[in-house]
XYZ file of C-alpha atoms in Angstrom:
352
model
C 0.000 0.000 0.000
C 0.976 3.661 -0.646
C 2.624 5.178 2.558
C 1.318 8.243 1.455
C -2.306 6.976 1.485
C -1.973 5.392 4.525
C -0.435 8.674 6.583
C -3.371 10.831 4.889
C -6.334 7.755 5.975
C -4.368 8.120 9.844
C -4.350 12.337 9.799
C -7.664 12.192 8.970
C -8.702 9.396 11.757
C -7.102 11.771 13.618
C -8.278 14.947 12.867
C -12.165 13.651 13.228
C -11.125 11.894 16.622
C -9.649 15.686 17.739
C -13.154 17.149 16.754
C -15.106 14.740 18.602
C -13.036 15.154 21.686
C -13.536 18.612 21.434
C -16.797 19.046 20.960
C -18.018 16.399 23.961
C -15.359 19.103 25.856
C -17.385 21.867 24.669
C -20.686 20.125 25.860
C -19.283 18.927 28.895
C -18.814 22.773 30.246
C -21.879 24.194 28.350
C -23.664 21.573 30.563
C -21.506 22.869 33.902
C -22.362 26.931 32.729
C -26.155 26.158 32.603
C -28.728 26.849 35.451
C -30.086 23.315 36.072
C -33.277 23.387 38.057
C -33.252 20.785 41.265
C -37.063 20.289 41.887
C -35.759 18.627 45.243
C -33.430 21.676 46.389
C -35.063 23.695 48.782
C -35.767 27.125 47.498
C -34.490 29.579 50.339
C -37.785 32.171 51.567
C -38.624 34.621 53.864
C -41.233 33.880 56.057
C -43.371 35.657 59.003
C -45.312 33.595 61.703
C -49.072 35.043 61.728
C -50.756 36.117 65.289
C -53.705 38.308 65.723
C -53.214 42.042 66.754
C -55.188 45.171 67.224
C -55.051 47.659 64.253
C -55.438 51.192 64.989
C -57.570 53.799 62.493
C -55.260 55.646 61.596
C -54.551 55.361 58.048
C -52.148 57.350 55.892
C -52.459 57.666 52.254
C -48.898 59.181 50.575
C -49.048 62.345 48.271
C -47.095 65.109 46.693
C -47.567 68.610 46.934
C -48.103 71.061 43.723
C -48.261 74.634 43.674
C -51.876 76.073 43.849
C -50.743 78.779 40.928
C -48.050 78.723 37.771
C -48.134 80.335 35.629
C -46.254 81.335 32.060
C -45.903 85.199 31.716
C -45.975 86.307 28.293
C -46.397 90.077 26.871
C -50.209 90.581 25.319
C -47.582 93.509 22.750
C -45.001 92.629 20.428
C -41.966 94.686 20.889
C -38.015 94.344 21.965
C -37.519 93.712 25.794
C -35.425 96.554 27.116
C -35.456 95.245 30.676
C -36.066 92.720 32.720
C -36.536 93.657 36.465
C -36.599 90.407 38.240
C -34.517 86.875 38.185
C -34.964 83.453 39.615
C -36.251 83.119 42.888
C -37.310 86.531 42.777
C -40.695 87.316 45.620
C -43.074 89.423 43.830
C -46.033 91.141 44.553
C -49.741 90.986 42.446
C -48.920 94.388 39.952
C -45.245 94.338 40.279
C -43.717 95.220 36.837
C -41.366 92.086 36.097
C -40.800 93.298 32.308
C -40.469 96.466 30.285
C -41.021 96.285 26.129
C -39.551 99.124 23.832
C -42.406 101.581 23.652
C -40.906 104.381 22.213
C -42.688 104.369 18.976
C -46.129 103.935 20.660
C -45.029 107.548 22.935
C -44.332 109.217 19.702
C -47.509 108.274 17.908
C -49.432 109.091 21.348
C -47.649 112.759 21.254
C -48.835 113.114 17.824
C -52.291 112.306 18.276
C -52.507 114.752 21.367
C -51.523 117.210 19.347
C -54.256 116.906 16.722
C -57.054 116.358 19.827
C -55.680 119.978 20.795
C -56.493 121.203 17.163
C -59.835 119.291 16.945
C -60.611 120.932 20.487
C -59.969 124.356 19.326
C -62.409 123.983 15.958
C -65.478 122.268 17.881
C -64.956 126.068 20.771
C -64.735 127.878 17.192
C -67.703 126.387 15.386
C -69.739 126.357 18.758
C -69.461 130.173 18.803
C -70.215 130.283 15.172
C -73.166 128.103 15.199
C -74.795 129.783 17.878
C -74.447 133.017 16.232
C -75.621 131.022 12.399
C -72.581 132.126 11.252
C -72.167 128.385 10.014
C -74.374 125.057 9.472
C -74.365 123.192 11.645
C -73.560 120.001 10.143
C -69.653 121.808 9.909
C -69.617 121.330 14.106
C -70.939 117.889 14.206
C -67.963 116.951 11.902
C -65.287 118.263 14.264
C -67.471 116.887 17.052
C -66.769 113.420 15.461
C -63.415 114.145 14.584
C -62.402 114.996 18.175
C -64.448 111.652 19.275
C -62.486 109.570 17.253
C -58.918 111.015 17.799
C -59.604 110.866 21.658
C -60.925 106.568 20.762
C -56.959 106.392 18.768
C -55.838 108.534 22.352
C -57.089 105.510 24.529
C -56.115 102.884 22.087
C -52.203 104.077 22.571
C -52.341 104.416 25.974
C -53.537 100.645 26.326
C -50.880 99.282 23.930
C -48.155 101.211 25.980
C -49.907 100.090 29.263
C -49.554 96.370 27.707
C -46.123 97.386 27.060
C -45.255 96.611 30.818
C -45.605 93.205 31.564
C -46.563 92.837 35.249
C -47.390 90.043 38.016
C -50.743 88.439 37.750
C -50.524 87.588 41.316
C -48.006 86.907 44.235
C -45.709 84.252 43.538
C -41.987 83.423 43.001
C -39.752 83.043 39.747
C -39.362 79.889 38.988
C -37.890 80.285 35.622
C -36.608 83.233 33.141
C -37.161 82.029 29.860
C -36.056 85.384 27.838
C -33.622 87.753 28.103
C -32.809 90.947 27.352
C -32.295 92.420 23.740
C -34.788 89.439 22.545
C -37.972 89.933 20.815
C -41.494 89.494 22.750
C -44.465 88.650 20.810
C -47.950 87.334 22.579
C -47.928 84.048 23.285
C -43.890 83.532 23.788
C -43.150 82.889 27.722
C -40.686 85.207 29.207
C -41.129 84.276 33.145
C -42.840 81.631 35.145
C -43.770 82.347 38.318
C -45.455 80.397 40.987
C -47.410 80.617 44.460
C -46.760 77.948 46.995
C -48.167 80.171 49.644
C -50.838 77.218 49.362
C -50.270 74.273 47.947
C -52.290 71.276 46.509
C -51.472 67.871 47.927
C -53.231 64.906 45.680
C -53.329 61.849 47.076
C -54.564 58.349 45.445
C -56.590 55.942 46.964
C -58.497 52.577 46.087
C -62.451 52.630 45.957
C -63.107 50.748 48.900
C -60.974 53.842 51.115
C -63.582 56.752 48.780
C -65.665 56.031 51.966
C -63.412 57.807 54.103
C -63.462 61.285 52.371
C -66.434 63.589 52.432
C -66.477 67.095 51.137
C -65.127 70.195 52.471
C -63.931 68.509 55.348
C -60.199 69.097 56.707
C -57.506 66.363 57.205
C -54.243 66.362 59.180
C -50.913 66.791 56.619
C -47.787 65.672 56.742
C -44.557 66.688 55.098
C -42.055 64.004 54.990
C -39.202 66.001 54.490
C -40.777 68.476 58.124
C -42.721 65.870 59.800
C -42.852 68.086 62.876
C -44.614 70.928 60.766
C -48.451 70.707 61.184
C -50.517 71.196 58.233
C -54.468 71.292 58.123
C -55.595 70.238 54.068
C -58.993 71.014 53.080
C -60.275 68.593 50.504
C -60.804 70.448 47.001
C -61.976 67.634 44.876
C -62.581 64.008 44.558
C -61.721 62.230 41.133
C -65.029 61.194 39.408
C -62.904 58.509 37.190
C -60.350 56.232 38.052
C -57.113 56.544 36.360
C -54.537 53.744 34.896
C -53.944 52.161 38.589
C -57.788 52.086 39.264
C -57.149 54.434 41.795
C -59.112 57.888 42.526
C -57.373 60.976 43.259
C -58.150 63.043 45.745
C -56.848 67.112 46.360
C -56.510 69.073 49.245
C -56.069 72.528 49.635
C -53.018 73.307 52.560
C -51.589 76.824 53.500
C -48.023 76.236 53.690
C -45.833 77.909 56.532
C -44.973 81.788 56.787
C -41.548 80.396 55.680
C -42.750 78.545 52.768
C -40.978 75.299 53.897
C -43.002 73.230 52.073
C -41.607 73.340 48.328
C -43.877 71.678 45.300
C -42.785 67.992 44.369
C -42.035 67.097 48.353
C -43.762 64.351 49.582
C -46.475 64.054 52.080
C -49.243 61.998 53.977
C -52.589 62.675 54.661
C -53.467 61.049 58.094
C -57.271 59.905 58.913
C -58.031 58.947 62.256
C -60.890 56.381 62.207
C -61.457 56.013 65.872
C -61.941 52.621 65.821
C -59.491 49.612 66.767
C -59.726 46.698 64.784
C -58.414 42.627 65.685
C -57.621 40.631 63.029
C -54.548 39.071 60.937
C -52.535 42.091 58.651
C -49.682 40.533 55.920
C -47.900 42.552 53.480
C -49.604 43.313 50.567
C -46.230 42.203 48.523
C -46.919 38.114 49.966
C -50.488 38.440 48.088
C -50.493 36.879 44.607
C -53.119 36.121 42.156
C -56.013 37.853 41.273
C -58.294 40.791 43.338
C -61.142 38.404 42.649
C -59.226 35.371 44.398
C -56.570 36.756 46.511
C -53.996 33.808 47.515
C -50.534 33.334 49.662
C -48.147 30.834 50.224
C -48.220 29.005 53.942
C -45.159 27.205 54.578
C -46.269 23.053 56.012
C -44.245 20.583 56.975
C -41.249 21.994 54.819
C -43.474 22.756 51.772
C -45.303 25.916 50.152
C -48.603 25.255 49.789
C -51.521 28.023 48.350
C -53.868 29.166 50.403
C -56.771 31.060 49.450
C -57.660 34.154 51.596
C -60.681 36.614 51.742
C -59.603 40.726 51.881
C -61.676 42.914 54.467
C -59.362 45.576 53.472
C -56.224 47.195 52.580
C -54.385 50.088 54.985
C -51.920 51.385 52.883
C -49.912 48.786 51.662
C -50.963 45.838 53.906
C -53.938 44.065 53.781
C -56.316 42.837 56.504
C -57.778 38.920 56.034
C -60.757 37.909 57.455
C -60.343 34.130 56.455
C -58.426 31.711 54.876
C -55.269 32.711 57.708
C -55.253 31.274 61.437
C -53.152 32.578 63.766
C -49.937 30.723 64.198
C -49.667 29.534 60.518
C -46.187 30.578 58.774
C -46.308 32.825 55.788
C -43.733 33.395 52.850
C -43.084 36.714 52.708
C -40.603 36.822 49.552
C -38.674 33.997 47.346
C -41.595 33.985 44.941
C -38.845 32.901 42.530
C -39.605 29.407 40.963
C -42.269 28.766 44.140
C -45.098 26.675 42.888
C -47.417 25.012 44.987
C -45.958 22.085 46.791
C -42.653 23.693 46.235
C -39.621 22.581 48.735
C -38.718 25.392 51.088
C -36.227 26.443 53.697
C -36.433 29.919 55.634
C -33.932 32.150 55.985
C -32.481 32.512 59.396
């Protein structure tokens, strides 16, 4: 036989043998890389032993507070801005000029009608004379009669468009932002300022239906600030949302005067405290151990090692607990968290 066929038949025995090795290798620590699920292993949880307990009724429902005005200040008269009198973070007063517009055209054509009200002035005194002496008809007075009419209507329509030339607060507020400066153009409907008044703020809260019950209108409710939770505040409730939004939960706005200081700065967050006067007993879990549906609320109870599903029935929720009225005895053990691959019958071990 051919040497030479018989070293290319053993590379090639070879070469296949070196590819099969190396792709059982390959497999071998693809295998080792990969997750694979023990249904025996214990899945580590966190888990809370259930006892009855009294529930006070207070409830707190978290909110944020918004100013109760902003607004975007723009001039109602086009025209270059020659100054601008206030800056960011600026206190102003209702009336307060905050921006002056080039009006200097506006003065000139106001001078010029003045002086042709003089000259209509003098001829209706002239003709007056004249017509009561029937030196003239008297349609030639009721002509400068009109004319002075409608010079002193062009008088009063200058003086407004130089008024408009001074932009001023709408009310008492704060800039928040300067959105023009100097030198620029101003036209109506292009902001220059914002300003805002937190000397009373809006707090909106959200709240489930079942908790509407506890709202009526006008009444007041005790405020909290989170970031002053020894300030006091007293919220008066504004409005009540007639449609739920995407959470199918209602909002619900309060009114609050905020402190001399103005402490209380839009976008903190707050509480609004109701106290029910009532104590109830019964068995409150997290509302984070509650899985499947609102219609058929269920948990995990840990027995004899296992997870097992329990179904439970909801009295109600306080805030983001829930109270159970069945399905839970006291003294039963319930996970908590380590939903991760938990199933029903699922091994379990708690976490010290």
């Amino acid at each position: 036989m051919n040497w030479r066929k018989i070293a290319a038949i053993v590379a090639g025995v070879a070469l296949i043998a070196l590819v099969v090795f190396k792709l059982k290798n390959n497999k071998e620590i693809a295998v080792n890389k990969v997750y694979q699920y023990d249904s025996e292993k214990p899945i580590r949880i966190d888990a809370d032993k259930l006892q009855y307990g009294y529930i006070n009724g207070d409830l707190g429902f978290t909110g944020t507070f918004e100013p109760y005005k902003e607004s975007k200040i723009s001039a109602e008269q086009s025209g270059k801005i020659n100054r601008i009198l206030v800056d960011v973070g600026t206190a102003v007063k209702k009336g307060q000029t905050l921006v002056q517009l080039d009006n200097s055209l506006l003065n000139l054509q106001l001078q010029s009608i003045m002086v042709q009200i003089e000259g209509v002035e003098k001829d209706v005194n002239r003709y007056t004379v004249l017509s009561q002496a029937d030196a003239i008809q008297g349609v030639q007075l009721e002509k400068a009669e009109l004319g002075l009419k409608s010079a002193q209507v062009q008088k009063a329509t200058l003086t407004e468009q130089i008024a408009k030339t001074t932009v001023k607060a709408p009310f008492d507020g704060i800039i928040t932002a300067k959105l023009n400066e100097e030198g620029a153009f101003a036209a109506p409907g292009i902001p220059l300022l914002q300003i805002t008044d937190i000397s009373q703020l809006k707090f909106t809260i959200n709240v489930s239906e079942n908790d509407l019950k506890h709202f009526n209108p006008k009444q007041s409710y005790a405020i909290t600030s989170d970031a002053f939770p020894d300030v006091s505040l007293e919220g008066k409730e504004l409005m009540v949302g007639s449609k739920a939004n995407m959470g199918s939960s209602f909002p619900i706005q309060f009114l609050v005067r905020n402190t001399p200081d103005l402490r209380i700065k839009s976008g903190m967050f707050g509480k609004a405290i109701l106290n029910l006067e009532q104590n109830k007993k019964g068995i409150l879990i997290p509302g984070a151990a509650i899985i499947g549906s609102s219609s058929q609320p269920q948990v995990y109870l840990v027995k004899d090692g296992k997870a097992m599903l329990q179904n439970i029935t909801i009295s109600e929720r306080i805030g983001n607990k829930a109270l159970v009225s069945s399905g839970l005895n006291e003294g039963d053990v319930l996970v908590t968290s380590g939903f991760i691959n938990l199933f029903d019958g699922a091994n379990v071990s708690i976490k010290k």
